[in-house]
Amino acid sequence: MNAQPSTAPEPVPPYVRLQAVSKKFGDFLAVDAVSLEIRRGEIFCLLGGSGSGKTTLLRLLAGFETPSAGRIYIDGEDMSAVPPYERPVNMMFQSYALFPHMTVERNVAFGVEQEGLGRLEVRRRVEQILEIVQMSPYVGRKPHQLSGGQRQRVALARALAKRPKLLLLDEPLAALDRKLRERTQFELLNIQERLGVTFIVVTHDQGEAMTLATRMGVMDRGRIAQVGTPAQIYESPVNRFVADFIGSVNLMEGRVAARCDRDLTIRCEPFGCTVRAARCVECATGDTVWAAIRPEKIVLASEEMPDEALGDNRVRGKVREVAYMGDVSICLVEIDSGKTVRVTLPNRAGLAAQRDLRHAPVTLSWDAASPVILTR
Amino acid sequence: MQLERRAGRRLVAGIPALWLAVFFLVPFLIVLKISFSEAQLAIPPYAPLFSWAHGLPVPRIHLSSYAYLFTNPLYLRSYLYSIMVAAVSTLFCLAVGYPMAYAIARAEEAWRSFLLMLIVLPFWTSFLLRVYAWIGLLQNDGLINNILLRIGLLHHPVTLLQTDFSLYVGIVYSYLPFMILPLYANLEKHDPALLEAAADLGARPFTIFLRVTLPQSLPGIAAGSLLVFIPVVGEYVIPTLLGRTDQIMIGRMLSDEFFDNRDWPVASGVAILILLLLVVPIVLLQRVERRQLEREGLEAEA
């Protein structure tokens, strides 16, 4: 519904183009008229909760599902009648789907062998790609003799061995523990850059999407809610779903009280505060809108202000909870109206200072550039 | 607690061991003993293995029944024929059963149990009745000949009964479920993502079958084949009712020696040799199964 391109259209045609693609399973509309363009060399992340249709979209691209409506073009070619084994696309499966009866070497060679290359060439390619993913010492192992991280590398190598122009990755890092996941993210970026492959990555992990993506698409109930760079999506979400899905956010419902050019005043009755935002949003005075403020953009001052000092973008409250996370602390502040506002504090002063905050009277304030005003 | 558990474990392992000892090992030893004794016209129709002289046991072990079996070509031919019939039947069962098992494993989930029930359905009637029914179908004035004559495809009835053809029809028909069930159990477990991965890597459907499905179903093929091969070698009823009269299988041979000739030592020798013959495939089956278990265990661990 809102898949506008994030930048001006480029002269080069998009590498992957989805044209109003829908997929129905029985009565369930898994993918709902998705139109999307992905450029060559991009790392495009499809981000969404479970059941949002992101994996179905990936399977449509791989050819495991046929669209109920719409068309998919890869490199300008209509993929409607092209079976999976003839598509210039490879996929890395979430479960890795390594062949259990084959060694690492046989697994990686499988795809290359289908191209009818000579044995020497197959061998050379397999060696080369295993070198890149640093799995050369394990050529003779079977999948069940590998750790999760090693399997992930073999799966990646197997998908890359065919030198696809487009690689589809279904939750590529989901099965790895956190440390390994972080390291592998950077390795993926490195490999992508080296080989110049276009990546489409499905993930439910926003951190992963933020790190990997050049652009990302947030999916919600089969539709693409927003497409943009990670910064665009984080800083300027188009609706409450996106704002809430990416990172955490304080959403304050209110009415537009005054509006002039780049200056909006929103009266948030339930929160008992007035939000001023330096934003240009299409709305009229009296409209219901939502002010979205990221917890890290709120300044917490640990002194109680008198009533007359309060005003726009400034509220008074009491700290209810402090959750110490190490690098930051998350404070839940109950403001005068009784509502709770989430604030994150960088951990500059150490644990003791954060502890002292509990039940302390505080004043919250934020810059007029911080709130995002959402009409949906 | 520890002790209790160990005792419990011993009990659990002990029950099947006891069962096997009472119903397999002891009868086997008795048969083994008889095979080494001398036949005589008495009740029982064989001489004891030891006689007593001056208060000491004197062994009276005779190898005559084995010597007889190995020198008489009738027995050797019968053994070879049995093995050939079992091997060919196994291949036919595999050729017919694999596609059926594959189709059931790939069918919609709601259909699978229904289709499996159809495979097991024949077991609900007596095995003997079902084999008899084939006589009615295959004999010279049976259903098949009558139909072929009626539609003019034949002018004289063809002899179908008491040929290798009728024997194989009977065996394949009777043993097909034993091939299909283990194959299905194997094929059903295959991860569909592997087929997608293979297709994604550029393999066409037939290549996928050859390189992904078939190698992974080898344990199922082995299990099904042995479940058919082993009992068919000693099969008695089907060859007697449907098989050739000029070449008998070893199971029939055994029964003839036992009941018609009343030569218990020779009959026992035949039984022991069948057993030895089947030990090889049984050991093979166990090895395949153990390997499969080890792999599954490792996968579960990982």
XYZ file of C-alpha atoms in Angstrom:
678
model
C 0.000 0.000 0.000
C 2.849 2.238 0.642
C 5.785 0.862 -1.241
C 7.063 4.047 -2.687
C 10.661 3.948 -3.826
C 12.855 5.596 -1.267
C 14.990 7.494 -3.736
C 14.447 8.879 -7.176
C 14.196 6.100 -9.798
C 17.546 5.204 -11.286
C 18.288 4.894 -14.960
C 19.328 1.225 -14.612
C 16.320 -1.116 -14.570
C 15.759 -2.933 -11.269
C 17.289 -6.394 -11.038
C 14.272 -7.899 -9.332
C 10.813 -6.560 -9.911
C 7.628 -7.752 -8.283
C 4.451 -6.514 -9.851
C 1.378 -6.739 -7.620
C 2.298 -10.255 -6.540
C -0.248 -12.102 -4.417
C -0.238 -15.584 -2.991
C -3.251 -17.308 -1.518
C -3.194 -20.545 0.480
C -6.825 -21.580 0.508
C -8.592 -18.589 1.996
C -5.464 -17.178 3.551
C -3.833 -14.316 1.712
C -0.167 -14.791 2.574
C 1.166 -12.155 0.198
C -1.113 -9.306 -0.753
C -0.385 -7.406 -3.959
C 3.254 -6.699 -3.217
C 5.137 -4.517 -5.648
C 8.821 -4.162 -5.064
C 11.966 -3.280 -6.921
C 15.409 -4.412 -5.909
C 18.586 -3.166 -7.530
C 21.664 -5.104 -8.478
C 24.187 -5.486 -5.665
C 21.766 -4.554 -2.927
C 21.291 -6.335 0.356
C 17.578 -6.137 0.730
C 16.079 -7.305 4.000
C 12.484 -8.399 4.313
C 11.569 -7.834 7.910
C 8.383 -8.921 9.558
C 6.840 -10.980 12.293
C 5.881 -14.610 11.813
C 3.039 -14.972 9.359
C 3.753 -11.625 7.751
C 4.392 -13.318 4.396
C 8.114 -12.668 4.159
C 9.121 -16.299 3.709
C 6.334 -16.863 1.196
C 7.651 -13.914 -0.783
C 11.108 -15.481 -0.793
C 9.705 -18.835 -1.901
C 7.860 -17.100 -4.715
C 11.166 -15.660 -5.892
C 12.866 -19.073 -5.679
C 10.005 -20.645 -7.612
C 8.786 -23.037 -4.908
C 5.439 -21.283 -4.950
C 3.628 -19.810 -7.916
C 1.954 -16.452 -7.481
C -1.843 -16.424 -7.402
C -1.658 -13.074 -9.148
C 0.988 -10.678 -10.361
C 4.334 -11.159 -12.021
C 7.929 -11.571 -10.940
C 10.767 -10.375 -13.142
C 14.394 -11.234 -12.502
C 16.909 -9.425 -14.689
C 14.038 -8.339 -16.904
C 12.814 -11.867 -17.506
C 9.332 -12.994 -16.527
C 9.706 -15.892 -14.103
C 6.101 -17.149 -14.300
C 6.879 -20.276 -16.315
C 10.435 -20.851 -15.095
C 10.853 -23.820 -12.727
C 13.136 -23.447 -9.688
C 15.953 -25.450 -11.295
C 16.188 -22.996 -14.167
C 16.085 -19.759 -12.208
C 19.263 -17.708 -11.863
C 18.622 -17.709 -8.151
C 19.905 -19.708 -5.243
C 18.501 -19.982 -1.803
C 19.992 -20.576 1.595
C 17.404 -22.381 3.658
C 16.593 -21.588 7.232
C 17.149 -25.234 8.177
C 20.186 -25.191 5.837
C 18.754 -28.293 4.094
C 22.180 -29.852 3.691
C 22.087 -33.328 2.162
C 22.720 -35.590 5.163
C 24.175 -38.438 3.100
C 26.795 -36.273 1.383
C 30.054 -34.846 2.638
C 30.660 -31.114 2.786
C 32.469 -31.333 -0.536
C 29.650 -33.296 -2.238
C 27.065 -30.900 -0.846
C 28.838 -27.880 -2.254
C 29.596 -29.624 -5.549
C 25.970 -30.682 -6.060
C 24.810 -27.467 -7.684
C 27.900 -26.948 -9.799
C 27.675 -30.500 -11.125
C 24.211 -29.770 -12.496
C 25.751 -27.271 -14.887
C 27.621 -29.960 -16.756
C 31.067 -28.541 -16.035
C 34.159 -30.722 -16.130
C 35.279 -32.462 -12.978
C 38.338 -30.280 -12.584
C 36.303 -27.115 -12.878
C 33.768 -28.387 -10.339
C 36.614 -29.223 -7.975
C 38.221 -25.823 -8.440
C 34.995 -23.969 -7.746
C 34.212 -26.041 -4.689
C 37.691 -25.475 -3.278
C 37.490 -21.777 -3.966
C 34.161 -21.240 -2.282
C 35.035 -23.398 0.707
C 38.134 -21.278 1.071
C 36.002 -18.138 1.164
C 33.748 -19.466 3.915
C 36.765 -20.967 5.700
C 35.486 -24.510 5.613
C 38.326 -26.096 3.627
C 39.510 -28.290 6.527
C 36.104 -29.937 6.739
C 35.583 -31.139 3.159
C 35.276 -34.785 4.178
C 32.807 -34.306 7.017
C 29.126 -35.119 6.873
C 26.642 -32.455 7.993
C 25.885 -34.223 11.262
C 29.560 -33.944 12.188
C 29.487 -30.145 11.980
C 28.478 -27.472 14.461
C 25.624 -25.080 13.739
C 27.957 -22.324 12.581
C 29.854 -24.684 10.316
C 26.640 -25.930 8.741
C 25.605 -22.367 8.137
C 28.851 -21.789 6.234
C 28.443 -24.934 4.175
C 24.882 -23.927 3.304
C 26.138 -20.515 2.253
C 28.971 -22.041 0.239
C 26.608 -24.448 -1.476
C 24.282 -21.624 -2.489
C 27.162 -19.433 -3.643
C 29.053 -22.154 -5.520
C 26.748 -21.732 -8.489
C 27.701 -18.084 -8.621
C 24.138 -16.848 -8.567
C 23.406 -13.229 -9.328
C 20.715 -13.302 -6.699
C 20.959 -15.099 -3.393
C 17.902 -15.593 -1.214
C 18.605 -16.100 2.460
C 15.840 -17.348 4.719
C 16.657 -16.414 8.315
C 20.321 -17.154 7.630
C 21.517 -16.544 11.159
C 18.523 -17.610 13.216
C 20.067 -20.906 14.312
C 23.291 -19.345 15.582
C 23.980 -18.070 19.062
C 24.359 -14.347 19.579
C 28.125 -13.971 19.432
C 28.421 -16.130 16.354
C 25.510 -14.326 14.770
C 27.208 -10.964 15.098
C 30.452 -12.254 13.657
C 28.685 -14.016 10.811
C 26.735 -10.874 9.928
C 29.946 -9.086 9.106
C 31.269 -12.077 7.227
C 28.104 -12.140 5.134
C 28.598 -8.458 4.320
C 32.207 -9.135 3.422
C 31.352 -12.026 1.114
C 28.532 -10.113 -0.501
C 30.875 -7.262 -1.274
C 33.572 -9.568 -2.614
C 31.280 -11.502 -4.923
C 28.921 -8.674 -5.859
C 25.850 -10.845 -5.395
C 22.441 -9.320 -4.769
C 21.099 -10.555 -1.453
C 17.494 -10.772 -0.395
C 17.419 -11.665 3.273
C 14.356 -12.671 5.218
C 14.587 -12.057 8.917
C 12.439 -11.395 11.917
C 15.394 -9.892 13.766
C 15.447 -6.132 13.346
C 19.022 -5.858 14.570
C 20.096 -8.245 11.848
C 18.150 -6.307 9.237
C 19.641 -3.007 10.422
C 23.186 -4.344 10.235
C 22.900 -6.117 6.909
C 20.496 -4.134 4.807
C 21.208 -1.431 2.309
C 17.440 -1.199 2.093
C 14.714 -3.035 3.850
C 11.040 -3.718 3.511
C 8.859 -4.097 6.581
C 6.070 -6.567 6.054
C 2.767 -6.671 7.858
C 0.027 -9.191 7.125
C 1.156 -9.927 3.594
C 1.743 -6.338 2.618
C 4.839 -4.224 2.498
C 4.285 -1.485 5.038
C 7.397 0.512 4.205
C 10.511 0.289 2.087
C 13.609 2.315 2.812
C 17.101 2.412 4.197
C 17.420 1.269 7.817
C 17.846 4.915 8.880
C 14.776 6.045 6.966
C 12.692 3.301 8.499
C 13.969 3.948 11.989
C 13.843 7.729 11.854
C 10.780 8.222 9.695
C 8.387 5.316 10.014
C 5.262 5.809 7.934
C 2.781 4.323 10.361
C 2.366 3.072 13.888
C 3.056 -0.555 12.913
C 6.470 0.240 11.494
C 7.324 2.634 14.313
C 6.437 0.038 16.890
C 7.969 -2.933 15.056
C 11.388 -1.398 14.570
C 12.940 -0.557 17.895
C 10.761 0.580 20.755
C 8.763 3.746 20.713
C 6.482 5.859 22.875
C 3.282 6.383 20.947
C 1.156 9.268 22.202
C -2.256 9.776 20.734
C -3.388 13.359 20.385
C -5.096 15.991 18.295
C -3.508 18.586 16.119
C -3.959 21.840 18.014
C -2.080 24.178 15.756
C -0.303 23.814 12.508
C 1.913 26.197 10.649
C 4.358 25.210 7.949
C 7.028 23.141 9.734
C 5.639 23.460 13.188
C 2.947 21.208 14.617
C 1.441 21.456 18.051
C -0.272 18.326 19.247
C -2.329 18.161 22.370
C -1.997 14.641 23.798
C -4.921 14.551 26.201
C -4.402 11.068 27.679
C -0.762 11.838 28.350
C -1.480 15.292 29.683
C 1.180 16.891 27.591
C 1.693 18.955 24.507
C 4.055 17.818 21.801
C 5.615 20.284 19.443
C 7.174 18.804 16.386
C 9.187 20.413 13.652
C 7.598 18.231 11.015
C 5.771 18.675 7.804
C 2.860 16.247 7.906
C -0.288 16.204 5.873
C -2.959 16.822 8.467
C -5.474 19.408 9.509
C -6.168 21.019 12.853
C -8.338 18.701 14.920
C -7.097 15.485 13.259
C -6.192 12.527 15.440
C -2.470 11.796 15.098
C 0.163 9.889 17.013
C 3.420 11.353 18.207
C 6.114 8.695 18.164
C 9.173 9.364 20.265
C 12.098 6.939 20.525
C 13.122 6.227 24.141
C 16.729 7.270 23.509
C 15.646 10.706 22.304
C 14.069 11.668 25.573
C 16.227 13.560 28.037
C 15.740 12.631 31.654
C 16.587 15.258 34.242
C 16.534 14.141 37.820
C 14.965 17.191 39.340
C 11.365 18.101 39.849
C 10.185 21.133 37.922
C 7.534 23.465 39.260
C 4.306 23.572 37.230
C 5.172 26.833 35.513
C 8.396 25.369 34.121
C 6.464 22.664 32.290
C 5.358 23.311 28.779
C 5.602 21.904 25.325
C 7.794 18.791 25.034
C 8.309 18.642 28.744
C 6.555 16.437 31.307
C 7.023 15.542 34.911
C 7.018 12.061 36.360
C 8.408 9.485 38.695
C 10.734 6.629 37.772
C 8.907 3.333 38.272
C 11.441 0.774 37.074
C 15.037 0.779 35.982
C 16.239 -2.167 33.950
C 19.996 -2.328 33.818
C 21.100 -3.684 30.433
C 24.813 -3.046 30.692
C 25.404 -0.518 27.951
C 22.128 1.272 28.594
C 19.397 1.299 31.192
C 15.723 1.324 30.371
C 13.630 3.516 32.664
C 9.888 3.291 32.862
C 8.673 6.684 33.988
C 5.148 7.230 35.208
C 4.244 10.743 34.159
C 1.754 12.935 35.996
C -1.169 11.737 33.869
C -0.519 8.171 35.018
C 0.781 6.972 31.646
C 4.131 5.262 31.359
C 6.925 6.582 29.152
C 9.961 4.556 28.223
C 13.349 6.234 28.329
C 16.760 4.747 27.631
C 19.779 6.171 29.325
C 23.326 5.575 28.199
C 25.282 4.079 31.033
C 27.818 6.820 31.694
C 27.722 6.975 35.451
C 27.651 3.273 36.275
C 25.185 1.004 37.964
C 24.953 2.846 41.283
C 23.754 6.088 39.715
C 21.105 4.207 37.750
C 19.879 2.454 40.886
C 19.433 5.742 42.692
C 16.971 6.748 40.021
C 14.302 4.382 41.177
C 11.258 6.263 42.528
C 13.028 9.568 41.952
C 10.973 12.495 40.660
C 12.196 13.437 37.194
C 11.445 15.697 34.273
C 11.346 14.386 30.732
C 11.940 16.577 27.735
C 12.738 16.173 24.085
C 13.722 18.189 21.102
C 11.105 19.353 18.626
C 12.992 17.422 15.914
C 12.549 14.122 17.775
C 8.857 13.241 17.557
C 7.580 11.640 14.398
C 3.965 12.463 13.709
C 1.958 9.581 12.325
C -1.497 9.856 10.850
C -2.049 6.097 10.602
C 17.825 -45.434 43.420
C 20.793 -46.160 41.198
C 20.531 -49.852 42.023
C 16.816 -49.870 41.429
C 17.254 -48.318 38.055
C 19.915 -50.795 37.077
C 17.696 -53.652 38.176
C 14.838 -52.183 36.172
C 17.012 -51.909 33.137
C 18.118 -55.508 33.505
C 14.524 -56.608 33.762
C 13.550 -54.712 30.617
C 16.442 -56.235 28.690
C 15.899 -59.595 30.345
C 12.323 -60.194 29.221
C 13.081 -60.331 25.480
C 16.263 -62.278 26.213
C 14.266 -64.842 28.163
C 11.654 -64.979 25.431
C 14.307 -65.620 22.801
C 16.012 -68.215 24.967
C 12.816 -70.177 25.575
C 11.242 -69.889 22.147
C 14.235 -69.634 19.878
C 17.475 -70.817 21.448
C 16.149 -73.987 23.102
C 14.189 -75.169 20.017
C 17.207 -74.327 17.886
C 19.470 -76.436 20.087
C 16.994 -79.305 19.944
C 16.892 -79.101 16.142
C 20.679 -78.881 16.073
C 20.914 -81.944 18.271
C 18.534 -83.928 16.092
C 20.476 -82.988 12.973
C 23.550 -84.716 14.375
C 21.817 -87.905 15.410
C 21.027 -91.013 13.498
C 17.608 -91.754 12.094
C 15.891 -94.853 13.358
C 12.474 -96.415 13.170
C 11.262 -95.612 16.627
C 9.502 -92.991 18.649
C 11.109 -90.468 18.508
C 12.503 -91.361 15.095
C 16.114 -90.637 15.939
C 18.755 -92.109 18.190
C 19.971 -90.260 21.263
C 23.160 -88.239 20.910
C 24.869 -90.018 23.819
C 24.766 -93.563 24.924
C 25.859 -94.780 28.316
C 28.628 -97.277 28.612
C 30.169 -98.239 31.982
C 28.557 -95.198 33.569
C 30.178 -92.790 31.104
C 28.493 -90.936 28.243
C 29.689 -91.971 24.814
C 28.923 -89.450 22.079
C 27.181 -90.793 19.029
C 27.450 -87.809 16.741
C 26.591 -88.511 13.147
C 27.281 -86.238 10.221
C 25.351 -88.509 7.920
C 22.401 -86.140 7.412
C 24.714 -83.301 6.347
C 26.715 -85.629 4.130
C 23.449 -86.685 2.530
C 22.354 -83.069 1.993
C 25.625 -82.045 0.403
C 25.977 -85.061 -1.846
C 22.435 -85.160 -3.110
C 22.085 -82.521 -5.882
C 18.349 -82.401 -5.289
C 18.911 -80.412 -2.116
C 21.497 -78.079 -3.555
C 19.181 -77.344 -6.507
C 16.340 -76.734 -4.126
C 18.436 -74.305 -2.070
C 19.568 -72.379 -5.138
C 16.045 -72.317 -6.531
C 14.727 -70.949 -3.216
C 17.329 -68.221 -3.150
C 16.596 -67.297 -6.737
C 12.838 -67.193 -6.136
C 13.391 -65.072 -3.038
C 15.749 -62.693 -4.856
C 13.515 -62.266 -7.897
C 10.431 -61.828 -5.701
C 12.268 -59.207 -3.678
C 13.145 -57.285 -6.839
C 9.552 -57.431 -8.058
C 8.267 -56.313 -4.672
C 10.739 -53.442 -4.734
C 9.792 -52.448 -8.283
C 6.082 -52.451 -7.431
C 6.357 -51.327 -3.822
C 8.749 -48.380 -4.162
C 6.475 -46.275 -6.379
C 3.524 -47.116 -4.158
C 5.370 -46.192 -0.964
C 6.665 -43.042 -2.640
C 3.195 -42.029 -3.769
C 1.735 -42.598 -0.305
C 4.545 -40.662 1.367
C 3.978 -37.742 -1.016
C 0.175 -37.852 -0.804
C -1.804 -35.263 1.109
C -1.560 -35.912 4.794
C -5.279 -36.616 5.100
C -4.993 -39.355 2.494
C -1.936 -41.123 3.847
C -3.504 -43.126 6.654
C -6.320 -44.182 4.347
C -3.889 -45.387 1.685
C -1.804 -47.196 4.290
C -4.922 -48.890 5.544
C -5.579 -50.161 2.020
C -2.086 -51.679 2.001
C -2.707 -53.477 5.279
C -6.318 -54.386 4.444
C -5.521 -57.831 2.894
C -4.173 -58.954 6.270
C -7.738 -58.914 7.532
C -8.511 -62.105 5.617
C -6.700 -65.360 6.040
C -3.434 -65.663 4.177
C -4.345 -69.194 3.070
C -7.685 -68.040 1.655
C -6.042 -65.300 -0.341
C -3.542 -67.707 -1.870
C -6.359 -70.145 -2.659
C -8.220 -67.337 -4.360
C -5.348 -66.998 -6.823
C -5.919 -70.613 -7.883
C -9.426 -69.632 -8.850
C -8.086 -66.722 -10.854
C -5.175 -68.468 -12.541
C -6.363 -72.000 -13.294
C -7.159 -73.119 -16.831
C -10.881 -72.418 -16.501
C -10.260 -69.603 -14.071
C -11.301 -65.979 -14.303
C -8.264 -64.681 -16.213
C -8.313 -67.387 -18.889
C -12.072 -67.070 -19.266
C -11.889 -63.344 -19.819
C -9.042 -63.655 -22.308
C -10.962 -66.356 -24.194
C -14.186 -64.365 -24.122
C -12.667 -61.239 -25.604
C -10.939 -63.348 -28.212
C -7.373 -62.652 -27.197
C -6.818 -66.396 -26.741
C -8.217 -69.453 -28.458
C -6.947 -72.000 -25.958
C -6.455 -71.406 -22.280
C -2.831 -70.836 -21.242
C -1.353 -72.650 -18.318
C -0.771 -70.042 -15.651
C -1.025 -72.152 -12.550
C 1.918 -74.168 -11.226
C 4.413 -72.121 -13.170
C 7.089 -69.668 -12.006
C 4.663 -66.950 -13.071
C 1.923 -68.017 -10.682
C 4.510 -68.525 -7.945
C 5.816 -64.963 -8.328
C 2.321 -63.522 -8.543
C 1.439 -65.233 -5.294
C 4.621 -64.225 -3.491
C 4.696 -60.615 -4.673
C 1.021 -60.229 -3.875
C 1.440 -61.680 -0.382
C 4.668 -59.956 0.595
C 4.178 -56.529 -0.970
C 3.006 -54.897 2.303
C 6.252 -55.983 3.973
C 8.142 -54.030 1.343
C 5.860 -51.003 1.305
C 5.581 -50.386 5.040
C 9.295 -49.956 5.888
C 9.842 -48.018 2.662
C 6.977 -45.706 3.499
C 8.280 -45.245 7.039
C 11.589 -44.160 5.552
C 10.296 -41.985 2.699
C 7.810 -40.224 4.919
C 10.609 -38.920 7.124
C 12.491 -37.230 4.274
C 12.797 -33.484 4.702
C 10.935 -31.776 1.833
C 13.377 -28.870 2.142
C 16.090 -31.159 0.750
C 14.099 -31.647 -2.447
C 13.601 -27.916 -2.731
C 17.284 -27.328 -2.089
C 18.197 -29.780 -4.830
C 15.789 -28.139 -7.267
C 17.143 -24.756 -6.263
C 20.648 -25.958 -7.077
C 19.545 -26.794 -10.594
C 18.696 -30.489 -10.347
C 15.803 -31.743 -12.420
C 13.183 -33.962 -10.790
C 14.779 -37.233 -11.949
C 18.232 -36.178 -10.784
C 16.745 -35.199 -7.452
C 15.250 -38.648 -7.134
C 18.501 -40.379 -8.011
C 20.820 -38.279 -5.910
C 18.725 -37.198 -2.946
C 15.690 -39.418 -2.453
C 17.118 -42.794 -3.477
C 20.332 -42.682 -1.407
C 18.391 -41.587 1.626
C 15.880 -44.385 1.215
C 18.543 -47.132 1.117
C 17.891 -48.164 4.740
C 14.195 -48.501 3.884
C 15.038 -50.533 0.775
C 17.306 -52.784 2.833
C 14.712 -53.313 5.555
C 11.889 -54.009 3.087
C 14.024 -56.311 0.956
C 15.094 -58.432 3.892
C 11.578 -58.586 5.276
C 10.577 -60.084 1.928
C 13.692 -62.119 1.146
C 14.078 -63.916 4.463
C 10.594 -65.414 4.791
C 10.299 -66.134 1.052
C 13.387 -68.383 1.131
C 11.583 -70.692 3.528
C 8.095 -70.113 2.100
C 5.989 -73.260 2.117
C 2.347 -72.450 1.450
C 2.600 -70.377 -1.733
C 4.941 -72.696 -3.654
C 2.861 -75.680 -2.611
C -0.382 -74.163 -3.838
C 0.775 -72.075 -6.796
C 4.306 -73.191 -7.641
C 5.912 -75.645 -10.023
C 5.683 -79.342 -9.287
C 8.982 -80.243 -10.970
C 11.081 -77.930 -8.793
C 10.283 -77.555 -5.145
C 11.521 -74.950 -2.724
C 13.479 -75.739 0.385
C 10.586 -75.153 2.778
C 8.598 -77.831 1.009
C 11.651 -80.071 1.050
C 11.887 -79.699 4.786
C 8.262 -80.556 5.359
C 8.484 -83.585 3.047
C 11.495 -84.945 4.920
C 9.778 -84.349 8.191
C 6.275 -85.594 7.560
C 6.527 -87.914 4.555
C 9.947 -89.519 5.033
C 9.936 -89.116 8.786
C 13.672 -88.502 8.530
C 14.014 -86.025 11.349
C 17.817 -85.710 11.245
C 17.827 -84.770 7.563
C 14.867 -82.407 8.076
C 16.734 -80.783 10.940
C 19.844 -80.496 8.787
C 17.785 -78.712 6.124
C 16.451 -76.338 8.766
C 19.924 -75.597 10.127
C 21.242 -74.882 6.636
C 18.351 -72.494 5.890
C 19.178 -70.706 9.087
C 22.862 -70.414 8.230
C 21.903 -69.180 4.776
C 19.770 -66.421 6.283
C 22.260 -65.336 8.915
C 24.186 -63.358 6.315
C 21.291 -61.077 5.251
C 20.098 -60.735 8.846
C 23.520 -59.526 9.972
C 23.520 -57.127 7.030
C 20.134 -55.755 8.075
C 21.322 -55.193 11.598
C 24.365 -53.326 10.403
C 22.297 -51.039 8.198
C 19.902 -50.399 11.057
C 22.679 -49.682 13.505
C 24.281 -47.207 11.123
C 20.955 -45.484 10.626
C 20.380 -45.274 14.362
C 23.845 -43.879 14.948
C 23.294 -41.181 12.353
C 19.901 -40.243 13.707
C 21.336 -40.142 17.206
C 24.120 -37.840 16.103
C 21.694 -35.613 14.268
C 19.430 -35.416 17.275
C 22.434 -34.535 19.407
C 23.505 -31.794 17.047
